[in-house]
Amino acid sequence: MNFNLFFFFNSILLGVGLAMDAFSVSLANGLHETRMKKGKMCEIAGVFAFFQALMPMIGWICVHTIVQYFQQFEKWIPWIALILLSYIGGKMLWESLHEKEEEKESEKVTNPATLFIQGIATSIDALSVGFTIANYKLPMALICALIIAAVTFIICMFGLSIGKKFGTKLSGKAGILGGVILIVIGIEIFINGVI
């Protein structure tokens, strides 16, 4: 395959498709943390974009080196996403139901450890994209991954902005809604991966 309009269009579409889980989690993060600063929003979107670019490249490398081992691992992807997102969503629900309104947001949902887990959970299904781009040479695979990252970043910033806006209007219920969204995303990834 060569660099052409179809390649760029296909890469953008891959980015949009892969970014939907990250968009939903960004929305939930914005709902939960309505006073988030622009720098924090860029950090969150950047983490999601990084993992959305990294996972297809790992998949691409696996196709070109250890494909038989990757195929064994692929059946566990839906389980991993379900467990990680259910844990984060459940934690968000618990905190929203048991913390007082006046307590400060010292342990935000977007602390580095949680953000790392969210990044992996929302992008782990992108490992399979390595099979989709397996016929690309390394430079094309890297450019495709960078396009996916850019699209993910933009979509996540949009999700965070929407979440912040509606989180302010929903006040105390935003954390509950955000937790439910994360759990539903985990279940959706699991169902799509198992069926």
Short mmCIF file of N, CA and C in Angstrom, two decimals:
data_model
loop_
_atom_site.label_atom_id
_atom_site.label_comp_id
_atom_site.label_asym_id
_atom_site.label_seq_id
_atom_site.Cartn_x
_atom_site.Cartn_y
_atom_site.Cartn_z
N MET A 1 0.84 -1.18 0.00
CA MET A 1 0.00 0.00 0.00
C MET A 1 0.88 1.24 0.00
N ASN A 2 0.40 2.29 -0.65
CA ASN A 2 1.15 3.55 -0.75
C ASN A 2 0.45 4.66 0.02
N PHE A 3 1.21 5.73 0.26
CA PHE A 3 0.61 6.92 0.85
C PHE A 3 -0.30 7.54 -0.20
N ASN A 4 -1.58 7.52 0.05
CA ASN A 4 -2.55 8.15 -0.85
C ASN A 4 -3.73 8.63 -0.02
N LEU A 5 -4.70 9.22 -0.69
CA LEU A 5 -5.86 9.76 0.00
C LEU A 5 -6.60 8.67 0.77
N PHE A 6 -6.71 7.50 0.17
CA PHE A 6 -7.40 6.39 0.83
C PHE A 6 -6.70 6.00 2.13
N PHE A 7 -5.37 5.98 2.13
CA PHE A 7 -4.61 5.64 3.34
C PHE A 7 -4.95 6.61 4.47
N PHE A 8 -4.94 7.92 4.17
CA PHE A 8 -5.21 8.92 5.20
C PHE A 8 -6.67 8.86 5.66
N PHE A 9 -7.58 8.66 4.72
CA PHE A 9 -9.00 8.55 5.06
C PHE A 9 -9.23 7.32 5.93
N ASN A 10 -8.63 6.20 5.57
CA ASN A 10 -8.76 4.97 6.34
C ASN A 10 -8.19 5.13 7.74
N SER A 11 -7.05 5.81 7.85
CA SER A 11 -6.43 6.03 9.16
C SER A 11 -7.29 6.91 10.05
N ILE A 12 -7.91 7.93 9.45
CA ILE A 12 -8.81 8.80 10.22
C ILE A 12 -10.02 8.01 10.70
N LEU A 13 -10.59 7.19 9.82
CA LEU A 13 -11.74 6.37 10.22
C LEU A 13 -11.36 5.39 11.33
N LEU A 14 -10.19 4.78 11.23
CA LEU A 14 -9.71 3.91 12.31
C LEU A 14 -9.62 4.69 13.62
N GLY A 15 -9.08 5.91 13.53
CA GLY A 15 -8.96 6.75 14.71
C GLY A 15 -10.30 7.06 15.34
N VAL A 16 -11.28 7.40 14.51
CA VAL A 16 -12.62 7.71 15.03
C VAL A 16 -13.21 6.47 15.69
N GLY A 17 -13.13 5.34 15.02
CA GLY A 17 -13.68 4.11 15.58
C GLY A 17 -13.04 3.71 16.89
N LEU A 18 -11.72 3.79 16.94
CA LEU A 18 -11.00 3.41 18.16
C LEU A 18 -11.20 4.41 19.29
N ALA A 19 -11.47 5.66 18.97
CA ALA A 19 -11.55 6.70 19.99
C ALA A 19 -12.89 6.74 20.72
N MET A 20 -13.87 5.96 20.29
CA MET A 20 -15.19 6.05 20.90
C MET A 20 -15.20 5.66 22.38
N ASP A 21 -14.47 4.62 22.74
CA ASP A 21 -14.39 4.25 24.16
C ASP A 21 -13.66 5.34 24.95
N ALA A 22 -12.58 5.86 24.39
CA ALA A 22 -11.84 6.93 25.06
C ALA A 22 -12.70 8.19 25.17
N PHE A 23 -13.53 8.47 24.16
CA PHE A 23 -14.44 9.60 24.21
C PHE A 23 -15.41 9.45 25.39
N SER A 24 -15.98 8.25 25.53
CA SER A 24 -16.95 8.01 26.60
C SER A 24 -16.30 8.14 27.98
N VAL A 25 -15.08 7.62 28.11
CA VAL A 25 -14.38 7.73 29.39
C VAL A 25 -14.00 9.20 29.64
N SER A 26 -13.63 9.92 28.61
CA SER A 26 -13.33 11.35 28.76
C SER A 26 -14.58 12.10 29.22
N LEU A 27 -15.70 11.75 28.64
CA LEU A 27 -16.98 12.34 29.04
C LEU A 27 -17.23 12.09 30.52
N ALA A 28 -17.01 10.84 30.95
CA ALA A 28 -17.20 10.49 32.36
C ALA A 28 -16.22 11.26 33.25
N ASN A 29 -14.97 11.40 32.81
CA ASN A 29 -13.99 12.15 33.59
C ASN A 29 -14.40 13.61 33.72
N GLY A 30 -14.89 14.19 32.63
CA GLY A 30 -15.35 15.57 32.66
C GLY A 30 -16.55 15.74 33.58
N LEU A 31 -17.45 14.76 33.57
CA LEU A 31 -18.61 14.80 34.47
C LEU A 31 -18.16 14.77 35.93
N HIS A 32 -17.16 13.97 36.21
CA HIS A 32 -16.71 13.79 37.59
C HIS A 32 -15.87 14.95 38.09
N GLU A 33 -15.14 15.58 37.21
CA GLU A 33 -14.21 16.65 37.61
C GLU A 33 -14.51 17.91 36.81
N THR A 34 -15.54 18.63 37.22
CA THR A 34 -16.06 19.75 36.43
C THR A 34 -15.16 20.98 36.43
N ARG A 35 -14.24 21.09 37.39
CA ARG A 35 -13.34 22.25 37.43
C ARG A 35 -11.97 21.94 36.84
N MET A 36 -11.92 20.97 35.98
CA MET A 36 -10.66 20.55 35.37
C MET A 36 -10.07 21.68 34.52
N LYS A 37 -8.79 21.89 34.69
CA LYS A 37 -8.08 22.92 33.92
C LYS A 37 -7.71 22.38 32.54
N LYS A 38 -7.42 23.30 31.62
CA LYS A 38 -7.05 22.92 30.23
C LYS A 38 -5.83 22.00 30.20
N GLY A 39 -4.85 22.28 31.06
CA GLY A 39 -3.65 21.45 31.10
C GLY A 39 -3.97 20.01 31.46
N LYS A 40 -4.86 19.83 32.43
CA LYS A 40 -5.27 18.48 32.84
C LYS A 40 -6.05 17.81 31.71
N MET A 41 -6.89 18.58 31.02
CA MET A 41 -7.64 18.03 29.88
C MET A 41 -6.67 17.54 28.80
N CYS A 42 -5.65 18.34 28.52
CA CYS A 42 -4.64 17.93 27.52
C CYS A 42 -3.89 16.69 27.97
N GLU A 43 -3.61 16.60 29.27
CA GLU A 43 -2.91 15.43 29.80
C GLU A 43 -3.76 14.17 29.61
N ILE A 44 -5.04 14.25 29.95
CA ILE A 44 -5.94 13.10 29.81
C ILE A 44 -6.06 12.69 28.34
N ALA A 45 -6.35 13.67 27.48
CA ALA A 45 -6.48 13.37 26.05
C ALA A 45 -5.17 12.84 25.50
N GLY A 46 -4.05 13.37 25.99
CA GLY A 46 -2.74 12.90 25.54
C GLY A 46 -2.46 11.46 25.94
N VAL A 47 -2.85 11.08 27.14
CA VAL A 47 -2.66 9.69 27.59
C VAL A 47 -3.49 8.75 26.72
N PHE A 48 -4.76 9.11 26.47
CA PHE A 48 -5.60 8.26 25.63
C PHE A 48 -5.04 8.18 24.21
N ALA A 49 -4.58 9.31 23.68
CA ALA A 49 -4.01 9.33 22.33
C ALA A 49 -2.74 8.47 22.27
N PHE A 50 -1.90 8.57 23.30
CA PHE A 50 -0.67 7.77 23.35
C PHE A 50 -0.99 6.28 23.29
N PHE A 51 -1.92 5.83 24.14
CA PHE A 51 -2.25 4.41 24.15
C PHE A 51 -2.95 3.96 22.87
N GLN A 52 -3.76 4.84 22.28
CA GLN A 52 -4.43 4.47 21.02
C GLN A 52 -3.42 4.35 19.89
N ALA A 53 -2.31 5.04 19.97
CA ALA A 53 -1.25 4.89 18.96
C ALA A 53 -0.34 3.71 19.29
N LEU A 54 -0.07 3.51 20.58
CA LEU A 54 0.83 2.45 21.00
C LEU A 54 0.27 1.05 20.72
N MET A 55 -0.99 0.85 21.04
CA MET A 55 -1.57 -0.50 20.92
C MET A 55 -1.56 -1.04 19.48
N PRO A 56 -1.97 -0.25 18.46
CA PRO A 56 -1.87 -0.79 17.10
C PRO A 56 -0.43 -1.12 16.70
N MET A 57 0.53 -0.31 17.19
CA MET A 57 1.93 -0.59 16.86
C MET A 57 2.40 -1.88 17.54
N ILE A 58 1.96 -2.10 18.77
CA ILE A 58 2.29 -3.36 19.43
C ILE A 58 1.67 -4.52 18.65
N GLY A 59 0.42 -4.34 18.22
CA GLY A 59 -0.24 -5.37 17.41
C GLY A 59 0.51 -5.61 16.10
N TRP A 60 0.95 -4.51 15.46
CA TRP A 60 1.70 -4.63 14.20
C TRP A 60 3.00 -5.41 14.42
N ILE A 61 3.70 -5.08 15.51
CA ILE A 61 4.94 -5.78 15.83
C ILE A 61 4.67 -7.26 16.09
N CYS A 62 3.59 -7.53 16.82
CA CYS A 62 3.23 -8.93 17.11
C CYS A 62 2.95 -9.71 15.82
N VAL A 63 2.25 -9.08 14.89
CA VAL A 63 1.95 -9.75 13.62
C VAL A 63 3.24 -10.10 12.89
N HIS A 64 4.22 -9.22 12.98
CA HIS A 64 5.47 -9.44 12.26
C HIS A 64 6.51 -10.25 13.04
N THR A 65 6.19 -10.60 14.29
CA THR A 65 7.16 -11.37 15.07
C THR A 65 6.54 -12.58 15.77
N ILE A 66 5.61 -12.33 16.67
CA ILE A 66 5.12 -13.42 17.53
C ILE A 66 3.61 -13.61 17.39
N VAL A 67 3.11 -13.69 16.19
CA VAL A 67 1.68 -13.72 15.93
C VAL A 67 0.96 -14.85 16.66
N GLN A 68 1.56 -16.01 16.79
CA GLN A 68 0.87 -17.12 17.45
C GLN A 68 0.61 -16.83 18.92
N TYR A 69 1.52 -16.11 19.58
CA TYR A 69 1.31 -15.76 20.99
C TYR A 69 0.24 -14.69 21.12
N PHE A 70 0.23 -13.74 20.20
CA PHE A 70 -0.76 -12.67 20.25
C PHE A 70 -2.17 -13.23 20.08
N GLN A 71 -2.34 -14.20 19.21
CA GLN A 71 -3.66 -14.79 19.00
C GLN A 71 -4.16 -15.46 20.28
N GLN A 72 -3.28 -16.04 21.07
CA GLN A 72 -3.67 -16.62 22.35
C GLN A 72 -4.12 -15.54 23.34
N PHE A 73 -3.43 -14.40 23.32
CA PHE A 73 -3.74 -13.29 24.22
C PHE A 73 -5.03 -12.58 23.84
N GLU A 74 -5.35 -12.57 22.55
CA GLU A 74 -6.49 -11.79 22.04
C GLU A 74 -7.81 -12.17 22.71
N LYS A 75 -7.98 -13.43 23.09
CA LYS A 75 -9.25 -13.84 23.71
C LYS A 75 -9.44 -13.24 25.10
N TRP A 76 -8.36 -12.76 25.72
CA TRP A 76 -8.45 -12.17 27.06
C TRP A 76 -8.73 -10.67 27.03
N ILE A 77 -8.63 -10.04 25.87
CA ILE A 77 -8.81 -8.59 25.76
C ILE A 77 -10.16 -8.13 26.30
N PRO A 78 -11.29 -8.75 25.92
CA PRO A 78 -12.58 -8.29 26.47
C PRO A 78 -12.66 -8.42 27.99
N TRP A 79 -12.07 -9.47 28.54
CA TRP A 79 -12.08 -9.68 29.99
C TRP A 79 -11.28 -8.59 30.71
N ILE A 80 -10.11 -8.27 30.16
CA ILE A 80 -9.26 -7.24 30.76
C ILE A 80 -9.96 -5.89 30.76
N ALA A 81 -10.57 -5.53 29.62
CA ALA A 81 -11.28 -4.24 29.52
C ALA A 81 -12.45 -4.21 30.50
N LEU A 82 -13.20 -5.30 30.59
CA LEU A 82 -14.35 -5.36 31.51
C LEU A 82 -13.90 -5.17 32.96
N ILE A 83 -12.86 -5.87 33.35
CA ILE A 83 -12.39 -5.79 34.74
C ILE A 83 -11.86 -4.38 35.06
N LEU A 84 -11.03 -3.82 34.18
CA LEU A 84 -10.45 -2.51 34.46
C LEU A 84 -11.51 -1.41 34.50
N LEU A 85 -12.40 -1.37 33.50
CA LEU A 85 -13.40 -0.31 33.47
C LEU A 85 -14.46 -0.49 34.56
N SER A 86 -14.79 -1.73 34.89
CA SER A 86 -15.75 -1.96 35.99
C SER A 86 -15.15 -1.51 37.32
N TYR A 87 -13.86 -1.77 37.49
CA TYR A 87 -13.19 -1.34 38.72
C TYR A 87 -13.20 0.19 38.85
N ILE A 88 -12.79 0.87 37.77
CA ILE A 88 -12.74 2.34 37.81
C ILE A 88 -14.14 2.91 37.97
N GLY A 89 -15.10 2.39 37.20
CA GLY A 89 -16.49 2.87 37.29
C GLY A 89 -17.09 2.59 38.65
N GLY A 90 -16.83 1.41 39.19
CA GLY A 90 -17.35 1.07 40.52
C GLY A 90 -16.76 1.97 41.60
N LYS A 91 -15.47 2.26 41.47
CA LYS A 91 -14.82 3.16 42.42
C LYS A 91 -15.43 4.56 42.34
N MET A 92 -15.68 5.02 41.11
CA MET A 92 -16.28 6.33 40.93
C MET A 92 -17.69 6.36 41.54
N LEU A 93 -18.46 5.31 41.31
CA LEU A 93 -19.80 5.21 41.89
C LEU A 93 -19.74 5.23 43.42
N TRP A 94 -18.87 4.42 43.98
CA TRP A 94 -18.72 4.33 45.44
C TRP A 94 -18.38 5.69 46.04
N GLU A 95 -17.40 6.36 45.43
CA GLU A 95 -17.00 7.67 45.95
C GLU A 95 -18.12 8.68 45.83
N SER A 96 -18.87 8.64 44.74
CA SER A 96 -19.97 9.59 44.55
C SER A 96 -21.09 9.37 45.54
N LEU A 97 -21.33 8.13 45.89
CA LEU A 97 -22.42 7.81 46.81
C LEU A 97 -22.03 7.98 48.28
N HIS A 98 -20.73 7.92 48.60
CA HIS A 98 -20.30 7.93 49.99
C HIS A 98 -19.51 9.14 50.44
N GLU A 99 -19.12 10.02 49.53
CA GLU A 99 -18.39 11.21 49.95
C GLU A 99 -19.34 12.38 50.08
N LYS A 100 -19.01 13.24 51.04
CA LYS A 100 -19.83 14.43 51.25
C LYS A 100 -19.51 15.46 50.18
N GLU A 101 -20.51 16.26 49.83
CA GLU A 101 -20.39 17.28 48.78
C GLU A 101 -19.27 18.26 49.08
N GLU A 102 -19.11 18.63 50.36
CA GLU A 102 -18.14 19.66 50.69
C GLU A 102 -16.70 19.16 50.74
N GLU A 103 -16.51 17.83 50.69
CA GLU A 103 -15.15 17.32 50.70
C GLU A 103 -14.40 17.77 49.46
N LYS A 104 -13.14 18.12 49.62
CA LYS A 104 -12.37 18.57 48.47
C LYS A 104 -12.02 17.39 47.57
N GLU A 105 -11.79 17.71 46.31
CA GLU A 105 -11.49 16.67 45.33
C GLU A 105 -10.00 16.36 45.36
N SER A 106 -9.51 15.89 46.52
CA SER A 106 -8.07 15.64 46.63
C SER A 106 -7.66 14.43 45.82
N GLU A 107 -8.50 13.40 45.78
CA GLU A 107 -8.17 12.22 44.98
C GLU A 107 -9.10 12.20 43.79
N LYS A 108 -8.74 12.86 42.78
CA LYS A 108 -9.56 12.98 41.59
C LYS A 108 -9.55 11.67 40.82
N VAL A 109 -10.58 11.48 40.01
CA VAL A 109 -10.68 10.26 39.22
C VAL A 109 -9.54 10.18 38.21
N THR A 110 -8.94 11.32 37.92
CA THR A 110 -7.90 11.35 36.89
C THR A 110 -6.49 11.39 37.49
N ASN A 111 -6.30 10.75 38.65
CA ASN A 111 -4.94 10.67 39.18
C ASN A 111 -4.13 9.80 38.22
N PRO A 112 -2.79 9.88 38.27
CA PRO A 112 -1.96 9.18 37.28
C PRO A 112 -2.23 7.67 37.17
N ALA A 113 -2.40 6.99 38.29
CA ALA A 113 -2.62 5.54 38.23
C ALA A 113 -3.95 5.21 37.55
N THR A 114 -4.99 5.93 37.91
CA THR A 114 -6.31 5.69 37.31
C THR A 114 -6.29 6.04 35.83
N LEU A 115 -5.64 7.13 35.50
CA LEU A 115 -5.55 7.55 34.11
C LEU A 115 -4.80 6.51 33.27
N PHE A 116 -3.75 5.94 33.83
CA PHE A 116 -2.98 4.89 33.16
C PHE A 116 -3.88 3.68 32.89
N ILE A 117 -4.65 3.27 33.90
CA ILE A 117 -5.55 2.12 33.74
C ILE A 117 -6.62 2.43 32.69
N GLN A 118 -7.17 3.64 32.73
CA GLN A 118 -8.17 4.03 31.74
C GLN A 118 -7.57 3.99 30.34
N GLY A 119 -6.36 4.48 30.19
CA GLY A 119 -5.70 4.48 28.88
C GLY A 119 -5.54 3.08 28.32
N ILE A 120 -5.13 2.15 29.17
CA ILE A 120 -4.98 0.77 28.72
C ILE A 120 -6.33 0.15 28.42
N ALA A 121 -7.29 0.33 29.33
CA ALA A 121 -8.60 -0.30 29.18
C ALA A 121 -9.32 0.16 27.92
N THR A 122 -9.20 1.44 27.58
CA THR A 122 -9.92 1.95 26.41
C THR A 122 -9.19 1.68 25.10
N SER A 123 -7.92 1.28 25.18
CA SER A 123 -7.17 1.08 23.94
C SER A 123 -6.74 -0.37 23.71
N ILE A 124 -7.00 -1.24 24.65
CA ILE A 124 -6.49 -2.60 24.52
C ILE A 124 -7.08 -3.32 23.30
N ASP A 125 -8.32 -2.96 22.95
CA ASP A 125 -8.91 -3.58 21.75
C ASP A 125 -8.22 -3.09 20.48
N ALA A 126 -7.48 -2.00 20.57
CA ALA A 126 -6.75 -1.48 19.40
C ALA A 126 -5.56 -2.36 19.04
N LEU A 127 -5.20 -3.31 19.90
CA LEU A 127 -4.15 -4.26 19.55
C LEU A 127 -4.51 -5.00 18.26
N SER A 128 -5.80 -5.28 18.10
CA SER A 128 -6.27 -6.00 16.91
C SER A 128 -6.05 -5.21 15.63
N VAL A 129 -5.96 -3.90 15.75
CA VAL A 129 -5.72 -3.07 14.56
C VAL A 129 -4.36 -3.39 13.95
N GLY A 130 -3.47 -3.93 14.76
CA GLY A 130 -2.18 -4.38 14.24
C GLY A 130 -2.34 -5.38 13.11
N PHE A 131 -3.39 -6.20 13.18
CA PHE A 131 -3.68 -7.13 12.09
C PHE A 131 -4.19 -6.39 10.86
N THR A 132 -4.99 -5.35 11.11
CA THR A 132 -5.56 -4.56 10.00
C THR A 132 -4.47 -3.85 9.22
N ILE A 133 -3.46 -3.35 9.92
CA ILE A 133 -2.40 -2.59 9.25
C ILE A 133 -1.15 -3.44 9.03
N ALA A 134 -1.28 -4.74 9.12
CA ALA A 134 -0.13 -5.64 9.00
C ALA A 134 0.57 -5.55 7.65
N ASN A 135 -0.18 -5.19 6.59
CA ASN A 135 0.43 -5.10 5.27
C ASN A 135 1.17 -3.78 5.06
N TYR A 136 1.10 -2.85 6.02
CA TYR A 136 1.83 -1.59 5.93
C TYR A 136 3.30 -1.83 6.26
N LYS A 137 4.16 -1.07 5.62
CA LYS A 137 5.57 -1.04 6.02
C LYS A 137 5.65 -0.19 7.29
N LEU A 138 6.77 -0.28 8.01
CA LEU A 138 6.91 0.40 9.30
C LEU A 138 6.60 1.90 9.24
N PRO A 139 7.11 2.68 8.25
CA PRO A 139 6.78 4.11 8.24
C PRO A 139 5.27 4.37 8.09
N MET A 140 4.60 3.58 7.27
CA MET A 140 3.15 3.76 7.10
C MET A 140 2.40 3.39 8.37
N ALA A 141 2.84 2.32 9.04
CA ALA A 141 2.20 1.92 10.30
C ALA A 141 2.35 3.01 11.36
N LEU A 142 3.55 3.62 11.42
CA LEU A 142 3.78 4.71 12.37
C LEU A 142 2.92 5.92 12.07
N ILE A 143 2.81 6.29 10.80
CA ILE A 143 1.99 7.44 10.43
C ILE A 143 0.52 7.16 10.72
N CYS A 144 0.08 5.95 10.43
CA CYS A 144 -1.30 5.56 10.74
C CYS A 144 -1.54 5.69 12.25
N ALA A 145 -0.61 5.20 13.07
CA ALA A 145 -0.74 5.28 14.52
C ALA A 145 -0.77 6.73 14.99
N LEU A 146 0.04 7.60 14.37
CA LEU A 146 0.03 9.02 14.74
C LEU A 146 -1.28 9.70 14.36
N ILE A 147 -1.85 9.32 13.23
CA ILE A 147 -3.15 9.87 12.83
C ILE A 147 -4.21 9.42 13.82
N ILE A 148 -4.18 8.14 14.20
CA ILE A 148 -5.12 7.63 15.20
C ILE A 148 -4.98 8.41 16.50
N ALA A 149 -3.73 8.69 16.92
CA ALA A 149 -3.49 9.45 18.14
C ALA A 149 -4.06 10.86 18.04
N ALA A 150 -3.84 11.53 16.90
CA ALA A 150 -4.34 12.90 16.73
C ALA A 150 -5.87 12.94 16.77
N VAL A 151 -6.50 12.00 16.09
CA VAL A 151 -7.97 11.93 16.09
C VAL A 151 -8.48 11.66 17.50
N THR A 152 -7.83 10.74 18.20
CA THR A 152 -8.23 10.42 19.57
C THR A 152 -8.09 11.63 20.48
N PHE A 153 -7.00 12.35 20.35
CA PHE A 153 -6.78 13.55 21.18
C PHE A 153 -7.92 14.55 20.99
N ILE A 154 -8.26 14.84 19.74
CA ILE A 154 -9.31 15.81 19.44
C ILE A 154 -10.65 15.34 20.00
N ILE A 155 -10.98 14.07 19.78
CA ILE A 155 -12.26 13.53 20.23
C ILE A 155 -12.33 13.52 21.76
N CYS A 156 -11.23 13.20 22.43
CA CYS A 156 -11.22 13.19 23.89
C CYS A 156 -11.36 14.59 24.48
N MET A 157 -10.71 15.56 23.86
CA MET A 157 -10.87 16.95 24.32
C MET A 157 -12.33 17.37 24.21
N PHE A 158 -12.97 16.97 23.14
CA PHE A 158 -14.39 17.26 22.95
C PHE A 158 -15.22 16.57 24.05
N GLY A 159 -14.93 15.31 24.33
CA GLY A 159 -15.64 14.58 25.38
C GLY A 159 -15.46 15.20 26.75
N LEU A 160 -14.24 15.60 27.07
CA LEU A 160 -13.97 16.25 28.35
C LEU A 160 -14.74 17.57 28.48
N SER A 161 -14.77 18.33 27.40
CA SER A 161 -15.48 19.62 27.42
C SER A 161 -16.98 19.42 27.65
N ILE A 162 -17.55 18.46 26.95
CA ILE A 162 -18.98 18.18 27.12
C ILE A 162 -19.24 17.69 28.55
N GLY A 163 -18.39 16.79 29.04
CA GLY A 163 -18.56 16.28 30.39
C GLY A 163 -18.49 17.37 31.44
N LYS A 164 -17.53 18.28 31.30
CA LYS A 164 -17.40 19.40 32.24
C LYS A 164 -18.66 20.26 32.23
N LYS A 165 -19.15 20.55 31.04
CA LYS A 165 -20.32 21.42 30.92
C LYS A 165 -21.55 20.79 31.59
N PHE A 166 -21.80 19.53 31.29
CA PHE A 166 -22.98 18.89 31.85
C PHE A 166 -22.75 18.44 33.28
N GLY A 167 -21.49 18.20 33.65
CA GLY A 167 -21.18 17.83 35.03
C GLY A 167 -21.53 18.94 35.99
N THR A 168 -21.29 20.17 35.57
CA THR A 168 -21.64 21.32 36.40
C THR A 168 -23.14 21.39 36.59
N LYS A 169 -23.89 21.11 35.55
CA LYS A 169 -25.35 21.16 35.63
C LYS A 169 -25.91 19.99 36.44
N LEU A 170 -25.23 18.86 36.40
CA LEU A 170 -25.71 17.67 37.12
C LEU A 170 -25.23 17.64 38.57
N SER A 171 -24.30 18.46 38.91
CA SER A 171 -23.67 18.56 40.23
C SER A 171 -23.42 17.19 40.87
N GLY A 172 -24.09 16.84 41.95
CA GLY A 172 -23.81 15.63 42.73
C GLY A 172 -24.04 14.33 42.00
N LYS A 173 -24.84 14.32 40.96
CA LYS A 173 -25.16 13.08 40.23
C LYS A 173 -24.15 12.76 39.14
N ALA A 174 -23.23 13.68 38.85
CA ALA A 174 -22.28 13.49 37.75
C ALA A 174 -21.37 12.29 37.98
N GLY A 175 -20.88 12.12 39.20
CA GLY A 175 -20.01 10.99 39.50
C GLY A 175 -20.72 9.66 39.32
N ILE A 176 -21.98 9.62 39.71
CA ILE A 176 -22.77 8.39 39.54
C ILE A 176 -22.92 8.09 38.06
N LEU A 177 -23.29 9.11 37.27
CA LEU A 177 -23.45 8.92 35.83
C LEU A 177 -22.13 8.50 35.19
N GLY A 178 -21.04 9.14 35.58
CA GLY A 178 -19.72 8.79 35.05
C GLY A 178 -19.34 7.35 35.36
N GLY A 179 -19.58 6.91 36.59
CA GLY A 179 -19.30 5.53 36.96
C GLY A 179 -20.11 4.53 36.18
N VAL A 180 -21.39 4.84 36.00
CA VAL A 180 -22.27 3.96 35.22
C VAL A 180 -21.79 3.88 33.77
N ILE A 181 -21.39 5.02 33.20
CA ILE A 181 -20.89 5.05 31.82
C ILE A 181 -19.68 4.13 31.67
N LEU A 182 -18.74 4.22 32.61
CA LEU A 182 -17.54 3.38 32.53
C LEU A 182 -17.87 1.90 32.61
N ILE A 183 -18.77 1.54 33.51
CA ILE A 183 -19.16 0.14 33.64
C ILE A 183 -19.85 -0.35 32.37
N VAL A 184 -20.73 0.48 31.80
CA VAL A 184 -21.43 0.11 30.56
C VAL A 184 -20.44 -0.07 29.41
N ILE A 185 -19.44 0.82 29.33
CA ILE A 185 -18.41 0.68 28.28
C ILE A 185 -17.67 -0.64 28.45
N GLY A 186 -17.30 -0.99 29.68
CA GLY A 186 -16.63 -2.26 29.94
C GLY A 186 -17.47 -3.45 29.50
N ILE A 187 -18.76 -3.40 29.81
CA ILE A 187 -19.67 -4.48 29.42
C ILE A 187 -19.80 -4.54 27.89
N GLU A 188 -19.89 -3.38 27.26
CA GLU A 188 -20.02 -3.33 25.78
C GLU A 188 -18.78 -3.91 25.10
N ILE A 189 -17.59 -3.56 25.58
CA ILE A 189 -16.35 -4.10 25.02
C ILE A 189 -16.33 -5.62 25.22
N PHE A 190 -16.75 -6.06 26.41
CA PHE A 190 -16.76 -7.49 26.71
C PHE A 190 -17.72 -8.24 25.79
N ILE A 191 -18.92 -7.73 25.65
CA ILE A 191 -19.93 -8.41 24.81
C ILE A 191 -19.47 -8.46 23.35
N ASN A 192 -18.98 -7.34 22.84
CA ASN A 192 -18.51 -7.30 21.45
C ASN A 192 -17.30 -8.22 21.23
N GLY A 193 -16.46 -8.35 22.24
CA GLY A 193 -15.28 -9.19 22.11
C GLY A 193 -15.56 -10.67 22.24
N VAL A 194 -16.59 -11.02 23.00
CA VAL A 194 -16.90 -12.43 23.23
C VAL A 194 -17.82 -12.99 22.15
N ILE A 195 -18.72 -12.15 21.67
CA ILE A 195 -19.69 -12.62 20.65
C ILE A 195 -19.08 -12.69 19.29
#
